[in-house]
PDB file of C-alpha atoms and ligand atoms in Angstrom:
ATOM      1  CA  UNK A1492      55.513 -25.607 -12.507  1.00 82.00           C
ATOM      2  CA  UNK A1493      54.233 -22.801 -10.877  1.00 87.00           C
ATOM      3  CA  UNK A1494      50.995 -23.811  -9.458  1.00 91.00           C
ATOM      4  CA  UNK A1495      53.334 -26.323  -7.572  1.00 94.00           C
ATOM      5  CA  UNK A1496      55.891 -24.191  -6.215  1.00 96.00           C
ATOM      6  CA  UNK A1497      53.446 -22.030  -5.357  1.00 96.00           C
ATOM      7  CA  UNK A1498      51.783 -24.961  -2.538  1.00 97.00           C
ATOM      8  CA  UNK A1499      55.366 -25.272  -1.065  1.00 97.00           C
ATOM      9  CA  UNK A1500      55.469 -21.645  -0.526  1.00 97.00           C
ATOM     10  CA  UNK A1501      52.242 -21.183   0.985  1.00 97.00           C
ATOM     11  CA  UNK A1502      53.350 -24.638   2.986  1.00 97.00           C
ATOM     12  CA  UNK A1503      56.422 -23.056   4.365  1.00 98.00           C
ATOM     13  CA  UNK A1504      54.325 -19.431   5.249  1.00 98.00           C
ATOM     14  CA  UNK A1505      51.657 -21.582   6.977  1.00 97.00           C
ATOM     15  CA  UNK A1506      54.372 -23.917   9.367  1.00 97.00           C
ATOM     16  CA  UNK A1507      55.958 -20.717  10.326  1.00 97.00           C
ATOM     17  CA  UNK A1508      52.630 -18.768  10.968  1.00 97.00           C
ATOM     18  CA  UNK A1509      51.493 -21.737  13.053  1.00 96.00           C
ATOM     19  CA  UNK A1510      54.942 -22.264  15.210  1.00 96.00           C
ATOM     20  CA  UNK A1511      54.450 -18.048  15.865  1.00 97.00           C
ATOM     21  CA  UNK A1512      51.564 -18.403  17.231  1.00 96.00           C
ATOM     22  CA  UNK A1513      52.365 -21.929  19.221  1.00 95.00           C
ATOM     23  CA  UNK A1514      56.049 -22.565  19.423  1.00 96.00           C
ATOM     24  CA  UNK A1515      55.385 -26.560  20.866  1.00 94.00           C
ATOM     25  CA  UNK A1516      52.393 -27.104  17.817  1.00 94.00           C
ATOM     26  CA  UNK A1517      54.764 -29.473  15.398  1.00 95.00           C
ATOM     27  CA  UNK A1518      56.705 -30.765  18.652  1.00 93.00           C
ATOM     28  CA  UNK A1519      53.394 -31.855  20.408  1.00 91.00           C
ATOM     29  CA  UNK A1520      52.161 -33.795  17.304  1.00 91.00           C
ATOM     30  CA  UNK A1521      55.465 -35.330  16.530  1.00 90.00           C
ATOM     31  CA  UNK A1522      55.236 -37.427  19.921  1.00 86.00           C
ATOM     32  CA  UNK A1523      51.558 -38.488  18.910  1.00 83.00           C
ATOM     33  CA  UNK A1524      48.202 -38.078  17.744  1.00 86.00           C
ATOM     34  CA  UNK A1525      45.093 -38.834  19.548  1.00 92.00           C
ATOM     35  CA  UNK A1526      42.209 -37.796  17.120  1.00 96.00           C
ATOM     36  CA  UNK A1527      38.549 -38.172  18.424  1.00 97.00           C
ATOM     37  CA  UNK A1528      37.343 -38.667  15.288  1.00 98.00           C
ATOM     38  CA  UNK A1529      37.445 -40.353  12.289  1.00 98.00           C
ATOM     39  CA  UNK A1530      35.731 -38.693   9.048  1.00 98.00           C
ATOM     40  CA  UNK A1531      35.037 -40.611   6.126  1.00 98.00           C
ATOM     41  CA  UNK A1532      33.641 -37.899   3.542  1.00 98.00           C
ATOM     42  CA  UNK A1533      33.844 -37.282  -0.190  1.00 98.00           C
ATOM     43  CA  UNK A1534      36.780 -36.812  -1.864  1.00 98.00           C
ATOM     44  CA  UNK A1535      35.765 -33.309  -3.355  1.00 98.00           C
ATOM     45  CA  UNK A1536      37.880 -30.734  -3.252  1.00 98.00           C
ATOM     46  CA  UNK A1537      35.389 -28.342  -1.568  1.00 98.00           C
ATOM     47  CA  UNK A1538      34.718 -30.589   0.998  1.00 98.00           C
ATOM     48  CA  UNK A1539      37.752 -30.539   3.264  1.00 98.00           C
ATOM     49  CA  UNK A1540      37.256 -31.820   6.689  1.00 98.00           C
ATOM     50  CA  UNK A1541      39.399 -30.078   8.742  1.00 97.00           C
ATOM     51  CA  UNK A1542      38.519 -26.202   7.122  1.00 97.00           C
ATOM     52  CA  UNK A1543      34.865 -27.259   7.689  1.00 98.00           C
ATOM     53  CA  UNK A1544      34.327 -28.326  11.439  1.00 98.00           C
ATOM     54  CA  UNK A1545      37.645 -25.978  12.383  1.00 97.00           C
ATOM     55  CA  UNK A1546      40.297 -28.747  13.484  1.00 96.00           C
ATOM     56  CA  UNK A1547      43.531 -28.576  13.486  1.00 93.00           C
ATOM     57  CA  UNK A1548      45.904 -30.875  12.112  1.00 94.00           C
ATOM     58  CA  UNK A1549      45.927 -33.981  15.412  1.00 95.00           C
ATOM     59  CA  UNK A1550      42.462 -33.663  15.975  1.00 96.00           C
ATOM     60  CA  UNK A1551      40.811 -35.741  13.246  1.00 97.00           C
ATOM     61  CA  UNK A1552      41.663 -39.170  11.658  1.00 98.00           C
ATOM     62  CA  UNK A1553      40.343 -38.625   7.303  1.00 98.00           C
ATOM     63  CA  UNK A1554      39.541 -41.446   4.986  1.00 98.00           C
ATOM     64  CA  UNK A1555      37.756 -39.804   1.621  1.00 98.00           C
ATOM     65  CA  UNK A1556      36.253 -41.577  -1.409  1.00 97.00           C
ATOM     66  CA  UNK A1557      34.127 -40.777  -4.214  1.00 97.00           C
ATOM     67  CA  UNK A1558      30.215 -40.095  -2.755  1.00 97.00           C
ATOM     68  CA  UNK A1559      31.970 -41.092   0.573  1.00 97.00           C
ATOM     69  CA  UNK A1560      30.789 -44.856   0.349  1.00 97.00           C
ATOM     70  CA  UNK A1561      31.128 -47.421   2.847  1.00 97.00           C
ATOM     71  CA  UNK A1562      31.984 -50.854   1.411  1.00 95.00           C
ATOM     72  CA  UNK A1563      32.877 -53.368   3.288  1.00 92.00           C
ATOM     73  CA  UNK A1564      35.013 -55.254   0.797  1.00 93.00           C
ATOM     74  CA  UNK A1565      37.041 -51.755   0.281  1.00 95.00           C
ATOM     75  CA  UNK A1566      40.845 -52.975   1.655  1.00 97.00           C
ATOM     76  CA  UNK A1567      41.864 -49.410   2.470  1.00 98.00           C
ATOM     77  CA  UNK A1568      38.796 -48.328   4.651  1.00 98.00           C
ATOM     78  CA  UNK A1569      38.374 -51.270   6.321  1.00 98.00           C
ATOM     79  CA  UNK A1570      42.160 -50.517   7.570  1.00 98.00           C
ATOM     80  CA  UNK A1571      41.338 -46.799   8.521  1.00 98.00           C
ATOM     81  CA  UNK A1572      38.627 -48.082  10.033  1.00 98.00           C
ATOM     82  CA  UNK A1573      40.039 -50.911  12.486  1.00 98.00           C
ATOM     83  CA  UNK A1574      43.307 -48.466  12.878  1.00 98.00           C
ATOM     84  CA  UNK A1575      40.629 -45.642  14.055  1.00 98.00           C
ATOM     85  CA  UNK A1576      38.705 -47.726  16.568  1.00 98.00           C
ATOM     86  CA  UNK A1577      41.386 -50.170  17.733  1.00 97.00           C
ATOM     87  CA  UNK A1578      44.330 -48.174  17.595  1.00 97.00           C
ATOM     88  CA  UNK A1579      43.378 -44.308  18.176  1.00 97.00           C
ATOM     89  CA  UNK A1580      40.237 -45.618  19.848  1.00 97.00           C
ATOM     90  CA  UNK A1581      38.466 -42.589  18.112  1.00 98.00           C
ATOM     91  CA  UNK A1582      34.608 -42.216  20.047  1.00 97.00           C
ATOM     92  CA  UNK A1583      33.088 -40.538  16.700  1.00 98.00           C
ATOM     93  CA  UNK A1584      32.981 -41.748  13.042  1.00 98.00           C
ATOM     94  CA  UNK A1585      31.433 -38.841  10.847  1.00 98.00           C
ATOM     95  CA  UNK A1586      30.155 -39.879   7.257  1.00 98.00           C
ATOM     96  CA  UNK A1587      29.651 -36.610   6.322  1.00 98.00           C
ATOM     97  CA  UNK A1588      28.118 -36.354   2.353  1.00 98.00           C
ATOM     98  CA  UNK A1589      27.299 -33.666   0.461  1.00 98.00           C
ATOM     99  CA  UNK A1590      24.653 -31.955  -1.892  1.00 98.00           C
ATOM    100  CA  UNK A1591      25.671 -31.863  -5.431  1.00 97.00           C
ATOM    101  CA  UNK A1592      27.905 -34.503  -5.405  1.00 97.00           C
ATOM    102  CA  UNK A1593      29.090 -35.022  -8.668  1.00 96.00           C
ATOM    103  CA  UNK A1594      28.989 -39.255  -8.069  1.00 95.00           C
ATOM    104  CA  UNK A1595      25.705 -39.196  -7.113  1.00 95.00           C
ATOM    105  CA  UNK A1596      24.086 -36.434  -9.912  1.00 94.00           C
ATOM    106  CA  UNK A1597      25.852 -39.355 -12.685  1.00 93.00           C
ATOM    107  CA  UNK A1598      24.381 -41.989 -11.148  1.00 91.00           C
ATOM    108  CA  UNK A1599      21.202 -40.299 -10.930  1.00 90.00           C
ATOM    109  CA  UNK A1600      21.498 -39.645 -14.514  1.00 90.00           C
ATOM    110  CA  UNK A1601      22.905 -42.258 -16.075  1.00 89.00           C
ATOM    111  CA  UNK A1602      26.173 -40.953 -16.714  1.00 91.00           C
ATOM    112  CA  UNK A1603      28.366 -43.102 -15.578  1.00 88.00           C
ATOM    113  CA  UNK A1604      30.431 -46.218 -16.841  1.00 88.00           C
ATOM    114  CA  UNK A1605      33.772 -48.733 -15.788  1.00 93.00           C
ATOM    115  CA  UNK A1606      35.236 -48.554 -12.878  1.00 92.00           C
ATOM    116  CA  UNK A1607      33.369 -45.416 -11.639  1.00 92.00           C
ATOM    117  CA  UNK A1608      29.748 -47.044 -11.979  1.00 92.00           C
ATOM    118  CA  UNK A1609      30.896 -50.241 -10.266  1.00 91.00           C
ATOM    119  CA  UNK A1610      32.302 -47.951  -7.462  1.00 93.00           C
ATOM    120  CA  UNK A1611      28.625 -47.297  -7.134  1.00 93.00           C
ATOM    121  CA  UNK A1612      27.151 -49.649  -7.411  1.00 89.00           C
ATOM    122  CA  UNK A1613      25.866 -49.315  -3.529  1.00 86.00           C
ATOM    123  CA  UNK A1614      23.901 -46.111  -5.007  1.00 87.00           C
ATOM    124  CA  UNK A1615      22.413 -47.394  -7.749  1.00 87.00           C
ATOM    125  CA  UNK A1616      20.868 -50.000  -5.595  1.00 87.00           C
ATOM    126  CA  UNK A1617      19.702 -47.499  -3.057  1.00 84.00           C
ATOM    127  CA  UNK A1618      18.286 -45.242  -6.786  1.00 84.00           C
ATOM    128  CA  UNK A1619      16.423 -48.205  -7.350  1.00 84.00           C
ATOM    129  CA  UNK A1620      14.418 -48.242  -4.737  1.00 86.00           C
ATOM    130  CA  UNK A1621      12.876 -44.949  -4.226  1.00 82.00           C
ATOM    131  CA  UNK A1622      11.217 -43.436  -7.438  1.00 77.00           C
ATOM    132  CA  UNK A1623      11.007 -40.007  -8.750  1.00 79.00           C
ATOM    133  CA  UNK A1624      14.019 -38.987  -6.003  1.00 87.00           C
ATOM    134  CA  UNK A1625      15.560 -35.310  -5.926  1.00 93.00           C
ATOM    135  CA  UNK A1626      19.515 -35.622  -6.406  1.00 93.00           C
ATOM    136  CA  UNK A1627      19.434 -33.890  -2.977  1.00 95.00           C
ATOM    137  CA  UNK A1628      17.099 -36.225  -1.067  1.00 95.00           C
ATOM    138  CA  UNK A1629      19.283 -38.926  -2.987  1.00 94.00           C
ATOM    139  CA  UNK A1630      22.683 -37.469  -1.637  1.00 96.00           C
ATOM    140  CA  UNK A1631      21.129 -37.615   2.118  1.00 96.00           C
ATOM    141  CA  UNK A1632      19.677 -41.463   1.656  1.00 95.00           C
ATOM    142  CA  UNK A1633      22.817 -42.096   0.447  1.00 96.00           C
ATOM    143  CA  UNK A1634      24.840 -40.828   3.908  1.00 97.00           C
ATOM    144  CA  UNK A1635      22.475 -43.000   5.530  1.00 96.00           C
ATOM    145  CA  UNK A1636      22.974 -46.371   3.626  1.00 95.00           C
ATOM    146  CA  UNK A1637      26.607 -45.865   4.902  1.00 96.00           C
ATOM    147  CA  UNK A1638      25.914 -44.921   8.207  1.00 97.00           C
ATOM    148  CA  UNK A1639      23.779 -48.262   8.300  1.00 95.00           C
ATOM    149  CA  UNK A1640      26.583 -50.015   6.284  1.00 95.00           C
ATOM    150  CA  UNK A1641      28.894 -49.190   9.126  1.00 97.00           C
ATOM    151  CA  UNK A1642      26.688 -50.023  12.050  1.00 95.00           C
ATOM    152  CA  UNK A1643      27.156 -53.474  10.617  1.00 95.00           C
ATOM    153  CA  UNK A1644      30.549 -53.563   9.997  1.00 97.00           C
ATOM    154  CA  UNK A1645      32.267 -56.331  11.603  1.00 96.00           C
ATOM    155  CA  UNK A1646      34.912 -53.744  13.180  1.00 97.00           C
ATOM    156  CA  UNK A1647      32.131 -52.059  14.600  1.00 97.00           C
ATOM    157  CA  UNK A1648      30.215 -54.124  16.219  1.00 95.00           C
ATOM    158  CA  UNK A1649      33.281 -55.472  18.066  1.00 96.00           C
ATOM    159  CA  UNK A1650      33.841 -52.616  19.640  1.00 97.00           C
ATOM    160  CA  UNK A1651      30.204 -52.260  20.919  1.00 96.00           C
ATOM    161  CA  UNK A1652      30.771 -55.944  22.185  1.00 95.00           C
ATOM    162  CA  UNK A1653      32.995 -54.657  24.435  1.00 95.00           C
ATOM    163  CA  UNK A1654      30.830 -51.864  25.292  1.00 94.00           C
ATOM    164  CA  UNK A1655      33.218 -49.056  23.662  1.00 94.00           C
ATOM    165  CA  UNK A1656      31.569 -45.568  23.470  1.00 95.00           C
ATOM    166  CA  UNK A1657      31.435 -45.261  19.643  1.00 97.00           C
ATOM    167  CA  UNK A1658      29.118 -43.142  17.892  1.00 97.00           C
ATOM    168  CA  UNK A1659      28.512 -43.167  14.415  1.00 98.00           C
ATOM    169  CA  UNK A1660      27.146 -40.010  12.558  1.00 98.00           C
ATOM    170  CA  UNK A1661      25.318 -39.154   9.427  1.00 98.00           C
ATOM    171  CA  UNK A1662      25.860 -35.345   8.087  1.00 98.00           C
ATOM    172  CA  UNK A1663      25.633 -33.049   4.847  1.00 98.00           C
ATOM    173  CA  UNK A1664      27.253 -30.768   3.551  1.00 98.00           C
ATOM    174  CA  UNK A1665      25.908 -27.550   1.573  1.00 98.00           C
ATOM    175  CA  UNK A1666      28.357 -25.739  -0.672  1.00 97.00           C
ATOM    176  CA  UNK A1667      26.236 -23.114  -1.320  1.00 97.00           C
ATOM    177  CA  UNK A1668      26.247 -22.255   2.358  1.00 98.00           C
ATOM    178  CA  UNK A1669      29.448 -23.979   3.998  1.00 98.00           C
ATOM    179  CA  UNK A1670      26.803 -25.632   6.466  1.00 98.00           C
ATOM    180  CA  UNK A1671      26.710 -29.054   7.462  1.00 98.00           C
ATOM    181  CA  UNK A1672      23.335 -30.487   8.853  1.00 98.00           C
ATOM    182  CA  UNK A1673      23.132 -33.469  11.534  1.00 98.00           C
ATOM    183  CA  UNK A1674      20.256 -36.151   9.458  1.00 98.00           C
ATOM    184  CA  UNK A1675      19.889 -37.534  12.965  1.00 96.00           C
ATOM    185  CA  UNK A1676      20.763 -40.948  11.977  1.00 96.00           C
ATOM    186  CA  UNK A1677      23.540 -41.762  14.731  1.00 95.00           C
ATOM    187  CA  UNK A1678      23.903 -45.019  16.242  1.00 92.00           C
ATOM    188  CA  UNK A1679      25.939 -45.774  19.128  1.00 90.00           C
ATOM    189  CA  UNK A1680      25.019 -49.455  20.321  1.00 78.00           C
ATOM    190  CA  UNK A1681      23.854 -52.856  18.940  1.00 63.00           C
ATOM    191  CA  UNK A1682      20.548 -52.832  17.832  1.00 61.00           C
ATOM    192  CA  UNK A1683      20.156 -56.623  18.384  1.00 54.00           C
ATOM    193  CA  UNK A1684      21.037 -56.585  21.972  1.00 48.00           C
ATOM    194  CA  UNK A1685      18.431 -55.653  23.981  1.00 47.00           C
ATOM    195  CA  UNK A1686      20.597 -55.175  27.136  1.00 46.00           C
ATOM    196  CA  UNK A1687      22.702 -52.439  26.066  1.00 47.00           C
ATOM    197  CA  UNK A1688      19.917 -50.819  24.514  1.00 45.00           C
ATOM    198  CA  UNK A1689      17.443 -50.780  27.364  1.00 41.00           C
ATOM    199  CA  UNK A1690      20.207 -48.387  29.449  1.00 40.00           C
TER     200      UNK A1690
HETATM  201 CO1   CO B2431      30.890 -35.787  -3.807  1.00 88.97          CO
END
């Protein structure tokens, strides 16, 4: 019991620190929130979004999953993902991955079974196409596929149809350094429309 008492402790320390330093913080957010982002990262524990890029609670929109996949069949992303662009009208999607991600190094190995292996299944796809792979180079490709995944995405492309500004980026994290590198993958327009893209 104490390891849980202890979190609603530090959560009571932490809402008093913050109102100290900014008495209208909690009364701001209450009326709304009007995140520019959305983040859709891994679910590992040292991979929290907002401690990593230094935003506060308001300022970015989270969806995490194991290995941070995009699947478009996945009920509860595809509804972060139309709430983010529809309704909060976010202008960034981050897929932000990291290195030694435990989904990917059991993939990679063969470690995996059930539910968790069909959960990546995307992966194991992506494994099989590039041989002799570092887990490293295969946690990068694997941001990618899902920055590609999402440039297709239905949601998406609507909102490039009606020429929204919505960029989507690829990242990594390192946890060995608390760094997070751009792979220069974004996409912000429809790659089959030659209009938009020759502006
Ligand atoms: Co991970």
């Amino acid at each position: 019991m104490k390891d849980i008492i202890k979190l609603l402790d530090n959560n009571r320390e932490w809402a008093g620190r913050v109102r100290a330093e900014n008495p209208d913080f909690f009364r701001k957010l209450e009326k709304q929130q009007s995140p520019k982002y959305l983040w859709i990262g891994c679910s590992d524990s040292r991979v929290p979004a907002n401690q990593i890029t230094g935003l506060l609670p308001g300022e970015v929109f989270v969806h995490r999953n194991i290995s941070n996949q995009v699947v478009n069949t996945d009920m509860n992303l595809m509804c972060v993902l139309q709430y983010a662009i529809e309704i909060l009208r976010v202008k960034h999607i981050i897929v932000c991955g990291h290195y030694g991600c435990g989904g990917i190094e059991a993939i990679m190995k063969n470690k995996v079974s059930g539910l968790l292996e069909h959960w990546l299944d995307n992966v194991k796809t992506q494994m099989s196409k590039h041989r002799a792979i570092t887990d490293d180079r295969m946690c990068e490709l694997n941001v990618t596929a899902q920055v590609r995944n999402l440039s297709n995405n239905t949601i998406v492309q609507k909102a490039w149809k009606q020429g929204r500004e919505l960029h989507i980026h690829g990242w990594i994290y390192s946890i060995s350094n608390g760094l997070i590198k751009d792979l220069k993958v974004s996409q912000n327009e429809l790659k089959d429309n030659p209009v938009r893209r020759s502006r």
